[in-house]
GROMACS .gro file of C-alpha atoms in nm:
model
  467
    1MET     CA    1   0.455   1.559  -1.647
    2LEU     CA    2   0.150   1.764  -1.748
    3LEU     CA    3   0.125   1.959  -1.424
    4SER     CA    4   0.374   1.996  -1.142
    5ALA     CA    5   0.331   2.204  -0.828
    6LYS     CA    6   0.600   2.241  -0.560
    7ALA     CA    7   0.601   2.398  -0.216
    8LEU     CA    8   0.275   2.593  -0.268
    9VAL     CA    9   0.180   2.826   0.019
   10LYS     CA   10  -0.113   3.069   0.034
   11ARG     CA   11  -0.138   3.317   0.323
   12TYR     CA   12  -0.425   3.545   0.406
   13GLY     CA   13  -0.517   3.785   0.683
   14SER     CA   14  -0.354   4.083   0.848
   15GLY     CA   15   0.018   4.050   0.795
   16ALA     CA   16  -0.048   3.737   0.590
   17THR     CA   17  -0.021   3.514   0.895
   18HIS     CA   18  -0.297   3.261   0.823
   19GLU     CA   19  -0.189   2.980   0.594
   20ALA     CA   20  -0.481   2.846   0.389
   21VAL     CA   21  -0.242   2.610   0.204
   22SER     CA   22   0.086   2.491   0.351
   23ASP     CA   23   0.375   2.352   0.147
   24ALA     CA   24   0.157   2.157  -0.100
   25ALA     CA   25   0.311   1.945  -0.378
   26LEU     CA   26   0.119   1.771  -0.652
   27ASP     CA   27   0.186   1.616  -0.998
   28LEU     CA   28  -0.055   1.523  -1.279
   29ALA     CA   29   0.023   1.304  -1.579
   30PRO     CA   30  -0.170   1.311  -1.911
   31GLY     CA   31  -0.494   1.118  -1.889
   32GLU     CA   32  -0.460   1.075  -1.510
   33LEU     CA   33  -0.736   1.133  -1.255
   34VAL     CA   34  -0.625   1.272  -0.915
   35ALA     CA   35  -0.884   1.323  -0.642
   36ILE     CA   36  -0.854   1.558  -0.342
   37VAL     CA   37  -1.091   1.504  -0.050
   38GLY     CA   38  -1.137   1.714   0.264
   39ARG     CA   39  -1.377   1.912   0.470
   40SER     CA   40  -1.514   2.255   0.379
   41GLY     CA   41  -1.262   2.523   0.456
   42SER     CA   42  -0.961   2.288   0.444
   43GLY     CA   43  -0.800   2.477   0.155
   44LYS     CA   44  -0.904   2.253  -0.145
   45SER     CA   45  -1.052   2.538  -0.353
   46THR     CA   46  -0.762   2.768  -0.281
   47LEU     CA   47  -0.516   2.500  -0.392
   48LEU     CA   48  -0.715   2.441  -0.712
   49ALA     CA   49  -0.719   2.816  -0.784
   50MET     CA   50  -0.339   2.827  -0.754
   51LEU     CA   51  -0.300   2.522  -0.979
   52GLY     CA   52  -0.527   2.681  -1.241
   53ALA     CA   53  -0.355   3.023  -1.247
   54LEU     CA   54  -0.651   3.203  -1.080
   55THR     CA   55  -0.490   3.286  -0.742
   56LYS     CA   56  -0.120   3.366  -0.706
   57PRO     CA   57   0.053   3.164  -0.435
   58SER     CA   58   0.240   3.340  -0.155
   59GLN     CA   59   0.528   3.112  -0.244
   60GLY     CA   60   0.591   2.804  -0.456
   61ARG     CA   61   0.590   2.711  -0.823
   62VAL     CA   62   0.331   2.574  -1.071
   63VAL     CA   63   0.432   2.435  -1.409
   64VAL     CA   64   0.152   2.349  -1.648
   65ASP     CA   65   0.220   2.191  -1.988
   66GLY     CA   66   0.584   2.308  -1.967
   67THR     CA   67   0.502   2.671  -1.866
   68ASP     CA   68   0.605   2.824  -1.532
   69VAL     CA   69   0.260   2.977  -1.477
   70TRP     CA   70   0.337   3.247  -1.220
   71THR     CA   71   0.615   3.406  -1.424
   72LEU     CA   72   0.358   3.524  -1.683
   73SER     CA   73   0.207   3.875  -1.702
   74GLU     CA   74  -0.165   3.932  -1.643
   75ALA     CA   75  -0.239   3.932  -2.017
   76GLU     CA   76  -0.028   3.621  -2.077
   77LEU     CA   77  -0.204   3.451  -1.779
   78ALA     CA   78  -0.546   3.525  -1.934
   79ARG     CA   79  -0.442   3.374  -2.268
   80PHE     CA   80  -0.275   3.076  -2.094
   81ARG     CA   81  -0.587   2.993  -1.886
   82SER     CA   82  -0.812   3.002  -2.193
   83ARG     CA   83  -0.599   2.753  -2.383
   84HIS     CA   84  -0.442   2.522  -2.120
   85VAL     CA   85  -0.680   2.493  -1.826
   86GLY     CA   86  -1.048   2.404  -1.812
   87PHE     CA   87  -1.255   2.481  -1.500
   88ILE     CA   88  -1.566   2.321  -1.353
   89PHE     CA   89  -1.674   2.508  -1.044
   90GLN     CA   90  -1.919   2.414  -0.765
   91PHE     CA   91  -2.207   2.602  -0.932
   92PRO     CA   92  -2.281   2.620  -1.304
   93SER     CA   93  -2.214   2.998  -1.351
   94LEU     CA   94  -2.384   2.989  -1.692
   95LEU     CA   95  -2.488   3.308  -1.875
   96TRP     CA   96  -2.867   3.291  -1.844
   97ASN     CA   97  -2.943   3.539  -2.125
   98VAL     CA   98  -2.771   3.335  -2.402
   99ARG     CA   99  -2.845   2.990  -2.532
  100VAL     CA  100  -2.665   2.669  -2.438
  101VAL     CA  101  -2.452   2.652  -2.754
  102ASP     CA  102  -2.345   3.015  -2.702
  103ASN     CA  103  -2.237   2.938  -2.347
  104VAL     CA  104  -2.025   2.653  -2.469
  105ALA     CA  105  -1.868   2.847  -2.754
  106MET     CA  106  -1.807   3.163  -2.544
  107PRO     CA  107  -1.451   3.076  -2.413
  108ALA     CA  108  -1.332   3.012  -2.767
  109LEU     CA  109  -1.494   3.337  -2.889
  110LEU     CA  110  -1.355   3.549  -2.610
  111GLY     CA  111  -1.011   3.387  -2.625
  112ASN     CA  112  -0.988   3.402  -3.003
  113THR     CA  113  -0.865   3.049  -3.006
  114MET     CA  114  -1.058   2.961  -3.326
  115ARG     CA  115  -1.288   3.120  -3.582
  116ALA     CA  116  -1.656   3.162  -3.487
  117ASP     CA  117  -1.774   2.887  -3.718
  118ALA     CA  118  -1.516   2.647  -3.579
  119ALA     CA  119  -1.610   2.745  -3.220
  120TYR     CA  120  -1.979   2.662  -3.280
  121ALA     CA  121  -1.890   2.342  -3.458
  122ARG     CA  122  -1.680   2.237  -3.160
  123ALA     CA  123  -1.953   2.341  -2.914
  124LEU     CA  124  -2.218   2.135  -3.099
  125SER     CA  125  -1.981   1.836  -3.112
  126LEU     CA  126  -1.920   1.856  -2.733
  127LEU     CA  127  -2.290   1.895  -2.664
  128GLY     CA  128  -2.348   1.581  -2.859
  129GLY     CA  129  -2.075   1.411  -2.658
  130VAL     CA  130  -2.247   1.500  -2.331
  131GLY     CA  131  -2.594   1.400  -2.459
  132LEU     CA  132  -2.737   1.750  -2.504
  133ALA     CA  133  -2.739   1.798  -2.882
  134PRO     CA  134  -3.122   1.839  -2.887
  135ARG     CA  135  -3.097   2.110  -2.616
  136ALA     CA  136  -2.833   2.326  -2.788
  137ARG     CA  137  -3.080   2.610  -2.863
  138ALA     CA  138  -3.237   2.605  -2.509
  139PHE     CA  139  -3.163   2.863  -2.244
  140PRO     CA  140  -2.989   2.748  -1.922
  141ASN     CA  141  -3.300   2.806  -1.704
  142GLU     CA  142  -3.485   2.554  -1.920
  143LEU     CA  143  -3.244   2.276  -1.817
  144SER     CA  144  -3.231   2.052  -1.509
  145GLY     CA  145  -2.940   2.075  -1.265
  146GLY     CA  146  -2.772   1.771  -1.420
  147GLU     CA  147  -2.813   1.912  -1.772
  148GLN     CA  148  -2.665   2.244  -1.668
  149ARG     CA  149  -2.366   2.062  -1.527
  150ARG     CA  150  -2.320   1.879  -1.859
  151VAL     CA  151  -2.316   2.218  -2.035
  152VAL     CA  152  -2.045   2.337  -1.796
  153ILE     CA  153  -1.834   2.029  -1.876
  154ALA     CA  154  -1.872   2.093  -2.247
  155ARG     CA  155  -1.779   2.463  -2.198
  156ALA     CA  156  -1.470   2.367  -2.001
  157LEU     CA  157  -1.349   2.144  -2.285
  158VAL     CA  158  -1.426   2.373  -2.582
  159ASN     CA  159  -1.062   2.486  -2.614
  160SER     CA  160  -0.929   2.129  -2.574
  161PRO     CA  161  -0.728   2.210  -2.253
  162PRO     CA  162  -0.475   1.947  -2.142
  163VAL     CA  163  -0.570   2.005  -1.776
  164LEU     CA  164  -0.925   2.004  -1.632
  165LEU     CA  165  -0.990   2.118  -1.274
  166ALA     CA  166  -1.323   2.028  -1.114
  167ASP     CA  167  -1.418   2.182  -0.776
  168GLU     CA  168  -1.705   1.983  -0.620
  169PRO     CA  169  -1.874   1.937  -0.960
  170THR     CA  170  -2.162   1.732  -0.813
  171SER     CA  171  -2.210   1.901  -0.479
  172ASP     CA  172  -2.572   2.012  -0.538
  173LEU     CA  173  -2.698   1.713  -0.743
  174ASP     CA  174  -2.896   1.405  -0.642
  175GLU     CA  175  -2.716   1.073  -0.610
  176ASP     CA  176  -2.822   0.929  -0.951
  177THR     CA  177  -2.733   1.249  -1.138
  178GLU     CA  178  -2.407   1.273  -0.944
  179GLN     CA  179  -2.306   0.925  -1.064
  180ASP     CA  180  -2.400   1.016  -1.429
  181ILE     CA  181  -2.181   1.327  -1.418
  182VAL     CA  182  -1.883   1.149  -1.261
  183GLU     CA  183  -1.907   0.868  -1.519
  184LEU     CA  184  -1.931   1.127  -1.797
  185LEU     CA  185  -1.618   1.304  -1.675
  186ASP     CA  186  -1.437   0.971  -1.654
  187ARG     CA  187  -1.538   0.871  -2.007
  188LEU     CA  188  -1.441   1.211  -2.147
  189ARG     CA  189  -1.105   1.198  -1.969
  190ARG     CA  190  -1.029   0.870  -2.143
  191SER     CA  191  -1.152   0.980  -2.485
  192GLU     CA  192  -1.013   1.339  -2.482
  193GLY     CA  193  -0.690   1.250  -2.297
  194PHE     CA  194  -0.685   1.544  -2.056
  195GLY     CA  195  -0.554   1.521  -1.697
  196LEU     CA  196  -0.827   1.569  -1.434
  197ILE     CA  197  -0.794   1.697  -1.078
  198LEU     CA  198  -1.120   1.647  -0.895
  199VAL     CA  199  -1.205   1.802  -0.554
  200THR     CA  200  -1.483   1.619  -0.370
  201HIS     CA  201  -1.631   1.546  -0.030
  202ASP     CA  202  -1.741   1.201  -0.153
  203VAL     CA  203  -1.496   0.921  -0.080
  204GLY     CA  204  -1.695   0.697  -0.315
  205ILE     CA  205  -1.616   0.929  -0.606
  206ALA     CA  206  -1.256   0.959  -0.496
  207ARG     CA  207  -1.215   0.582  -0.520
  208ARG     CA  208  -1.232   0.613  -0.902
  209ALA     CA  209  -0.906   0.815  -0.902
  210ASP     CA  210  -0.563   0.689  -0.990
  211ARG     CA  211  -0.431   0.872  -0.685
  212THR     CA  212  -0.611   1.032  -0.394
  213TYR     CA  213  -0.499   1.307  -0.156
  214GLU     CA  214  -0.656   1.446   0.159
  215MET     CA  215  -0.654   1.816   0.251
  216ARG     CA  216  -0.665   1.885   0.618
  217ARG     CA  217  -0.622   2.242   0.756
  218GLY     CA  218  -0.420   2.346   0.451
  219VAL     CA  219  -0.192   2.040   0.449
  220LEU     CA  220  -0.208   1.812   0.140
  221ALA     CA  221  -0.111   1.448   0.199
  222PRO     CA  222  -0.162   1.114   0.020
  223ALA     CA  223  -0.489   0.962   0.148
  224GLU     CA  224  -0.461   0.640   0.341
  225ILE     CA  225  -0.742   0.388   0.394
  226GLU     CA  226  -0.773   0.290   0.760
  227ARG     CA  227  -0.799  -0.085   0.809
  228GLY     CA  228  -0.888  -0.245   1.140
  229GLU     CA  229  -0.622  -0.480   1.266
  230ALA     CA  230  -0.701  -0.784   1.493
  231VAL     CA  231  -0.510  -0.763   1.819
  232ASP     CA  232  -0.451  -1.081   2.020
  233ARG     CA  233  -0.505  -1.024   2.385
  234HIS     CA  234  -0.355  -1.293   2.612
  235THR     CA  235  -0.471  -1.285   2.973
  236ARG     CA  236  -0.196  -1.355   3.221
  237ARG     CA  237  -0.289  -1.451   3.575
  238PHE     CA  238  -0.049  -1.388   3.861
  239GLY     CA  239  -0.076  -1.533   4.212
  240ALA     CA  240   0.091  -1.759   4.465
  241ALA     CA  241   0.150  -2.122   4.363
  242GLU     CA  242   0.031  -2.400   4.591
  243VAL     CA  243   0.323  -2.606   4.708
  244GLU     CA  244   0.265  -2.961   4.838
  245LEU     CA  245   0.509  -3.174   5.023
  246GLY     CA  246   0.543  -3.481   4.812
  247PRO     CA  247   0.708  -3.809   4.882
  248GLY     CA  248   1.071  -3.769   4.979
  249ARG     CA  249   1.022  -3.409   5.071
  250VAL     CA  250   1.079  -3.314   5.440
  251ALA     CA  251   0.967  -3.004   5.625
  252ALA     CA  252   1.222  -2.736   5.702
  253PRO     CA  253   1.379  -2.759   6.047
  254VAL     CA  254   1.214  -2.551   6.319
  255ALA     CA  255   1.521  -2.330   6.351
  256ALA     CA  256   1.494  -2.246   5.987
  257ARG     CA  257   1.126  -2.161   6.022
  258GLU     CA  258   1.205  -1.937   6.316
  259ALA     CA  259   1.472  -1.764   6.112
  260VAL     CA  260   1.211  -1.680   5.854
  261HIS     CA  261   1.000  -1.517   6.122
  262LEU     CA  262   1.270  -1.264   6.201
  263GLY     CA  263   1.168  -0.919   6.068
  264ARG     CA  264   0.832  -1.044   5.955
  265SER     CA  265   0.647  -0.750   6.116
  266PHE     CA  266   0.873  -0.503   5.934
  267VAL     CA  267   0.819  -0.674   5.597
  268GLU     CA  268   0.441  -0.685   5.652
  269ALA     CA  269   0.441  -0.316   5.748
  270ALA     CA  270   0.649  -0.217   5.451
  271ARG     CA  271   0.421  -0.421   5.227
  272THR     CA  272   0.120  -0.244   5.372
  273TRP     CA  273   0.271   0.102   5.322
  274LEU     CA  274   0.385   0.017   4.974
  275MET     CA  275   0.032  -0.094   4.890
  276VAL     CA  276  -0.120   0.221   5.036
  277GLY     CA  277   0.133   0.433   4.844
  278ALA     CA  278   0.064   0.246   4.523
  279LEU     CA  279  -0.309   0.292   4.567
  280GLY     CA  280  -0.261   0.667   4.633
  281PHE     CA  281  -0.031   0.701   4.332
  282ALA     CA  282  -0.288   0.513   4.117
  283ALA     CA  283  -0.564   0.750   4.245
  284VAL     CA  284  -0.352   1.050   4.145
  285LEU     CA  285  -0.285   0.900   3.802
  286LEU     CA  286  -0.655   0.821   3.759
  287ALA     CA  287  -0.754   1.173   3.860
  288ASP     CA  288  -0.495   1.324   3.624
  289LEU     CA  289  -0.609   1.093   3.346
  290GLY     CA  290  -0.970   1.199   3.414
  291VAL     CA  291  -0.883   1.568   3.392
  292ALA     CA  292  -0.689   1.510   3.071
  293LYS     CA  293  -0.977   1.314   2.921
  294TYR     CA  294  -1.225   1.590   3.021
  295GLN     CA  295  -1.001   1.858   2.867
  296GLU     CA  296  -0.959   1.649   2.555
  297MET     CA  297  -1.338   1.603   2.532
  298ARG     CA  298  -1.397   1.982   2.567
  299VAL     CA  299  -1.134   2.057   2.300
  300ARG     CA  300  -1.293   1.802   2.069
  301GLU     CA  301  -1.637   1.940   2.135
  302ARG     CA  302  -1.513   2.294   2.062
  303ARG     CA  303  -1.340   2.176   1.744
  304GLU     CA  304  -1.656   1.995   1.629
  305HIS     CA  305  -1.865   2.302   1.712
  306LEU     CA  306  -1.637   2.526   1.506
  307ALA     CA  307  -1.634   2.276   1.217
  308ALA     CA  308  -2.015   2.259   1.221
  309LEU     CA  309  -2.033   2.642   1.226
  310GLU     CA  310  -1.788   2.662   0.937
  311THR     CA  311  -1.988   2.404   0.736
  312LEU     CA  312  -2.311   2.601   0.806
  313ALA     CA  313  -2.159   2.931   0.694
  314LEU     CA  314  -1.971   2.798   0.386
  315ALA     CA  315  -2.174   2.506   0.261
  316GLY     CA  316  -2.523   2.586   0.396
  317LEU     CA  317  -2.532   2.941   0.260
  318ARG     CA  318  -2.485   3.015  -0.106
  319GLY     CA  319  -2.417   3.377  -0.223
  320ASN     CA  320  -2.374   3.523  -0.569
  321ILE     CA  321  -2.466   3.796  -0.809
  322GLU     CA  322  -2.819   3.773  -0.941
  323SER     CA  323  -2.816   4.061  -1.185
  324VAL     CA  324  -2.650   4.391  -1.288
  325ALA     CA  325  -2.862   4.662  -1.451
  326ASP     CA  326  -2.754   4.978  -1.637
  327LEU     CA  327  -2.891   5.297  -1.477
  328GLY     CA  328  -2.723   5.524  -1.731
  329ASP     CA  329  -2.435   5.766  -1.719
  330GLY     CA  330  -2.189   5.524  -1.558
  331ARG     CA  331  -2.430   5.414  -1.280
  332TYR     CA  332  -2.538   5.051  -1.230
  333GLU     CA  333  -2.761   4.852  -1.004
  334LEU     CA  334  -2.621   4.536  -0.840
  335THR     CA  335  -2.850   4.264  -0.701
  336LEU     CA  336  -2.689   4.004  -0.473
  337TYR     CA  337  -2.858   3.699  -0.323
  338LEU     CA  338  -2.810   3.475  -0.024
  339TRP     CA  339  -2.965   3.132  -0.038
  340ASN     CA  340  -3.003   2.891   0.252
  341VAL     CA  341  -2.960   2.574   0.046
  342ALA     CA  342  -3.035   2.335   0.333
  343GLY     CA  343  -3.349   2.519   0.444
  344ASP     CA  344  -3.411   2.297   0.749
  345ARG     CA  345  -3.325   2.576   0.989
  346PRO     CA  346  -3.273   2.956   0.951
  347ILE     CA  347  -2.926   3.108   0.904
  348TYR     CA  348  -2.867   3.456   1.038
  349VAL     CA  349  -2.645   3.707   0.864
  350MET     CA  350  -2.532   4.016   1.050
  351SER     CA  351  -2.510   4.335   0.842
  352PRO     CA  352  -2.329   4.232   0.519
  353SER     CA  353  -2.066   4.491   0.424
  354VAL     CA  354  -2.031   4.518   0.048
  355HIS     CA  355  -1.757   4.711  -0.140
  356ALA     CA  356  -1.692   4.745  -0.513
  357TYR     CA  357  -1.357   4.774  -0.694
  358VAL     CA  358  -1.237   4.814  -1.053
  359GLN     CA  359  -0.901   4.672  -1.154
  360VAL     CA  360  -0.662   4.948  -1.255
  361GLY     CA  361  -0.322   4.820  -1.367
  362ARG     CA  362  -0.230   4.543  -1.121
  363GLY     CA  363  -0.426   4.700  -0.835
  364TRP     CA  364  -0.788   4.763  -0.742
  365GLN     CA  365  -0.956   5.102  -0.714
  366GLU     CA  366  -1.266   5.126  -0.492
  367ILE     CA  367  -1.572   5.284  -0.649
  368PRO     CA  368  -1.882   5.435  -0.476
  369LEU     CA  369  -2.148   5.182  -0.372
  370SER     CA  370  -2.455   5.227  -0.151
  371PRO     CA  371  -2.756   5.006  -0.052
  372LEU     CA  372  -3.091   5.069  -0.227
  373ASP     CA  373  -3.303   4.911   0.049
  374GLY     CA  374  -3.295   4.865   0.423
  375SER     CA  375  -3.247   4.492   0.420
  376ALA     CA  376  -2.877   4.519   0.349
  377ALA     CA  377  -2.815   4.693   0.685
  378ALA     CA  378  -3.027   4.461   0.901
  379VAL     CA  379  -2.979   4.124   1.060
  380LEU     CA  380  -3.105   3.894   0.786
  381LYS     CA  381  -3.292   3.577   0.869
  382ILE     CA  382  -3.232   3.350   0.572
  383THR     CA  383  -3.475   3.061   0.527
  384GLY     CA  384  -3.476   3.042   0.153
  385LYS     CA  385  -3.341   3.282  -0.109
  386GLN     CA  386  -3.316   3.652  -0.030
  387THR     CA  387  -3.189   3.938  -0.249
  388TYR     CA  388  -3.051   4.279  -0.162
  389ARG     CA  389  -2.965   4.566  -0.396
  390TYR     CA  390  -2.696   4.830  -0.431
  391ALA     CA  391  -2.621   5.119  -0.665
  392PHE     CA  392  -2.266   5.179  -0.777
  393GLU     CA  393  -2.082   5.416  -1.008
  394ALA     CA  394  -1.806   5.292  -1.241
  395LYS     CA  395  -1.724   5.603  -1.446
  396LEU     CA  396  -1.355   5.532  -1.506
  397THR     CA  397  -1.167   5.608  -1.826
  398GLU     CA  398  -0.853   5.413  -1.738
  399PHE     CA  399  -0.879   5.052  -1.622
  400ALA     CA  400  -0.726   4.711  -1.688
  401ARG     CA  401  -0.859   4.545  -2.000
  402LEU     CA  402  -0.816   4.171  -1.945
  403PHE     CA  403  -1.016   4.127  -2.264
  404PRO     CA  404  -1.110   4.407  -2.498
  405HIS     CA  405  -1.323   4.704  -2.375
  406TYR     CA  406  -1.474   4.545  -2.057
  407MET     CA  407  -1.390   4.651  -1.701
  408HIS     CA  408  -1.281   4.386  -1.449
  409VAL     CA  409  -1.500   4.451  -1.139
  410ARG     CA  410  -1.485   4.285  -0.797
  411PHE     CA  411  -1.758   4.296  -0.532
  412SER     CA  412  -1.638   4.203  -0.185
  413ASN     CA  413  -1.901   4.099   0.069
  414THR     CA  414  -1.799   4.046   0.435
  415MET     CA  415  -2.063   3.913   0.676
  416LEU     CA  416  -2.101   3.743   1.012
  417VAL     CA  417  -2.298   3.417   0.996
  418SER     CA  418  -2.463   3.237   1.288
  419PRO     CA  419  -2.736   2.979   1.355
  420GLN     CA  420  -2.871   3.212   1.630
  421ALA     CA  421  -3.049   3.548   1.608
  422THR     CA  422  -2.859   3.663   1.917
  423PRO     CA  423  -2.530   3.475   1.899
  424LYS     CA  424  -2.276   3.446   2.181
  425ASP     CA  425  -1.971   3.250   2.066
  426ASP     CA  426  -2.119   3.091   1.751
  427LEU     CA  427  -2.022   3.356   1.490
  428PHE     CA  428  -1.828   3.283   1.171
  429GLU     CA  429  -1.683   3.562   0.951
  430ARG     CA  430  -1.737   3.482   0.585
  431LYS     CA  431  -1.600   3.683   0.296
  432ASP     CA  432  -1.725   3.642  -0.064
  433ASP     CA  433  -1.554   3.792  -0.365
  434HIS     CA  434  -1.767   3.810  -0.684
  435TYR     CA  435  -1.600   3.903  -1.013
  436ILE     CA  436  -1.757   4.023  -1.336
  437TYR     CA  437  -1.659   4.181  -1.662
  438LEU     CA  438  -1.869   4.494  -1.702
  439LYS     CA  439  -1.940   4.687  -2.023
  440PRO     CA  440  -1.822   5.050  -1.976
  441TRP     CA  441  -2.076   5.334  -1.988
  442ASN     CA  442  -1.898   5.518  -2.272
  443VAL     CA  443  -1.834   5.232  -2.525
  444ASP     CA  444  -2.104   5.146  -2.780
  445ASP     CA  445  -2.193   4.794  -2.901
  446ARG     CA  446  -2.049   4.843  -3.252
  447THR     CA  447  -1.704   4.925  -3.115
  448ILE     CA  448  -1.708   4.606  -2.903
  449LEU     CA  449  -1.833   4.390  -3.195
  450ASN     CA  450  -1.548   4.508  -3.412
  451ASP     CA  451  -1.304   4.333  -3.172
  452MET     CA  452  -1.517   4.060  -3.011
  453ARG     CA  453  -1.735   3.790  -3.163
  454PHE     CA  454  -2.065   3.771  -2.970
  455PRO     CA  455  -2.359   3.578  -3.108
  456GLY     CA  456  -2.574   3.885  -3.050
  457THR     CA  457  -2.569   4.213  -2.862
  458PRO     CA  458  -2.263   4.229  -2.629
  459PRO     CA  459  -2.381   4.150  -2.277
  460LEU     CA  460  -2.380   4.420  -2.013
  461TRP     CA  461  -2.192   4.192  -1.770
  462ILE     CA  462  -2.019   3.853  -1.780
  463SER     CA  463  -1.998   3.655  -1.459
  464MET     CA  464  -1.657   3.517  -1.364
  465PRO     CA  465  -1.567   3.247  -1.113
  466SER     CA  466  -1.402   3.348  -0.785
  467HIS     CA  467  -1.027   3.389  -0.818
   0.00000   0.00000   0.00000
């Protein structure tokens, strides 16, 4: 088995009481396509991050290509990810300041998995395989959304990983482009022989899979197709039969008929009271059923309201790092953006709270950060794309070096999201963690180029997917 995960659990929150993923188990064979469907916030991305050695599970085990992933050290994990797992995230996350071929070759260059000439030969071959050989020297912002996604697929495959993880790889594409990308992934899976786990909202895409799972509130289960079943309904009619006196039949004697009359008033009274009691009991049952139905309706409405609010906050609003600039002497300027991708109605964000951290050893050390304009402290009405800026100081001499010389920096942004400017009970707390590798203030380019192969000047910062 290429990948095997057992009893995976991920807990968050104060005291780690909230389970984002509960006791998940999943296997993947070479060349197999497994699809995971589910609503936003159901735990799909968290599960994928644990499978791909990005997020450590609270408990459970992940074995990829014969290696027990979460027994590795941080440095071993970084090397393992670069060689054994390819990632395709919801958004392209390309480096905008280098060309397409450089983006594709970058994982091989940073991971030292092959020589520079071999890395570029592999990158050009993959770009040809995804139909972008003529665009190899273009910059990412010169490509369409579908072309950018093809570059991401090529980049994910540059180190020939046996496992490819795709998290909503077509979520922001039109229907025709979406089909092209899915067909491309399917073709590459068959030709390259990697196992593919695909997270998607689209059941039509999931139907291509060898196996499909559904994620619901952190619980992973095999997906079942609901089929309507015909139910025969036979009507039974109850009532008194008509009895006729036929030939040879004689009427009962008078004495017998009189005997039947004995106690008739009592029987009729009892029947009346029983009927009244039954009607009263039925009325109580109907009232109780009505109350239960009303309560069920209110619970369902509340659940649907919360689900709609969660979808608005997580899927309707996109947030990421737009740029990082060097201010000199260990000070930097961070520009974040929030983007209302739907745009059909405004989304309100209440006072985003941003903090910056540098990884030191296995922990994180907070560094000073302050807003550069007033918009970061206000209630933001997001109708399109809006940026806000911060200054931070990262003047550390000791820090974790996940790859040579660069600092591993995390920006944590907590905000309250609502469809209303003055919300009552329709608030959703959203937390975004953005990760980058940042060039230190006291290391010159020549020192970095002695250890790293960059196609040009070492970049000031390198964006990393959330993990």
